[in-house]
Amino acid sequence: MNDWLEAGRIAGIVRDYSKKIVNPGARVIDIVEELENKIKDLGAGIAFPLNLSINERAAHDTATFGDERVITEDDVIKVDTGAHVNGAIGDTALTIVFKDEYKDLQRASQKALEEAIKIMHPGTKLGEVGEVIQSTIESFGFKPIKNLTGHGLKRYEVHTEPEILNFKTDSNYEFYDGQIIAIEPFATDGEGYVKELRETKIYMFLRDVPTRSPHERKIVSMAKNDFHSLPFSKRWLPRFVGRDLILERLTNQGALYSFPVLSEVAGGRVAQFEHTMIVGDKTVVTTKSLE
Ligand code: MN
Ligand code: MN
């Protein structure tokens, strides 16, 4: 279990450090690179590209090469970070706002996470967790996002079953002792659903495919070996003409999985908090704040 605790500890430090550097006027690319470098400086690997998703963008956004975006006072910013130690992953997120008018939205997601953790024990039912998340978010006057979920984690696998839904269901699935999961309630003042944008910055290795193109072979090899089949950023790849077309082709062939940017369908603002934990009679939050 030590690797899971260490990965969680490092992911938590980086998540909390983001509060110091995510400020109006800061460049998205500088924030993302500093946080990713901090994971490595602390002795862990990057489990997935630092996700920095702003306003109606809920997840899977990150910086690109030459990214000119700058944080503004009016933004609702999700920082979702992942560190791994020998493949054991800490996955954790927070939301940063500057204006008072967004504090309730921020709090709704944070409180939903706290309430869900309170009831998480061996035997807790998946449907009950969703119910607690939904009712907490609704008590603030917002909606949970129904097609974004928490999840199990395994070594070198960020997303495994079960999908931990952020709303009430009659699911009788029971969590078990020693299970490693991430809970991540998303709250919005929009419709409560996300859609995929035609914008992809994050990919992951799925399987080898026959190819004669050296560029394709290089990308597949990096995805599989350098990035350990974990999600990776386009920004981490060598830059060459036609690279985007190759990524698209490899995705269509099933060699890579793509994670398009996810955006709230009605353009609502989105808040997210997330912790990774080991389920037990005393559930251990591996990514808990050390502040
Ligand atoms: Mn996450
Ligand atoms: Mn997650």
XYZ file of N, CA and C and ligand atoms in Angstrom, residues 48 80-81 91-93 151 158-159 184 272 274, ligand 1:
37
model
N -1.044 11.342 -15.444
C -1.776 11.853 -16.624
C -1.458 13.337 -16.739
N -6.723 19.269 -11.984
C -6.847 17.836 -11.713
C -5.483 17.214 -11.970
N -4.897 16.656 -10.915
C -3.515 16.206 -11.033
C -3.366 14.735 -10.669
N -4.962 10.476 -7.633
C -5.739 11.276 -8.595
C -6.569 12.249 -7.762
N -6.340 13.550 -7.941
C -7.009 14.503 -7.059
C -7.205 15.843 -7.750
N -8.273 16.540 -7.356
C -8.598 17.793 -8.037
C -9.187 18.809 -7.074
N -14.308 6.560 -10.030
C -13.838 5.316 -10.636
C -12.912 4.549 -9.703
N -5.724 4.367 -14.633
C -6.382 5.458 -13.912
C -7.874 5.181 -13.731
N -8.474 4.585 -14.767
C -9.926 4.365 -14.707
C -10.263 2.887 -14.803
N -15.271 11.919 -7.455
C -15.114 13.257 -8.027
C -16.444 13.866 -8.440
N -15.255 21.072 -9.594
C -14.905 19.664 -9.330
C -13.930 19.579 -8.157
N -11.846 16.252 -6.023
C -11.609 14.815 -6.134
C -10.547 14.365 -5.140
Mn -8.759 13.414 -11.623
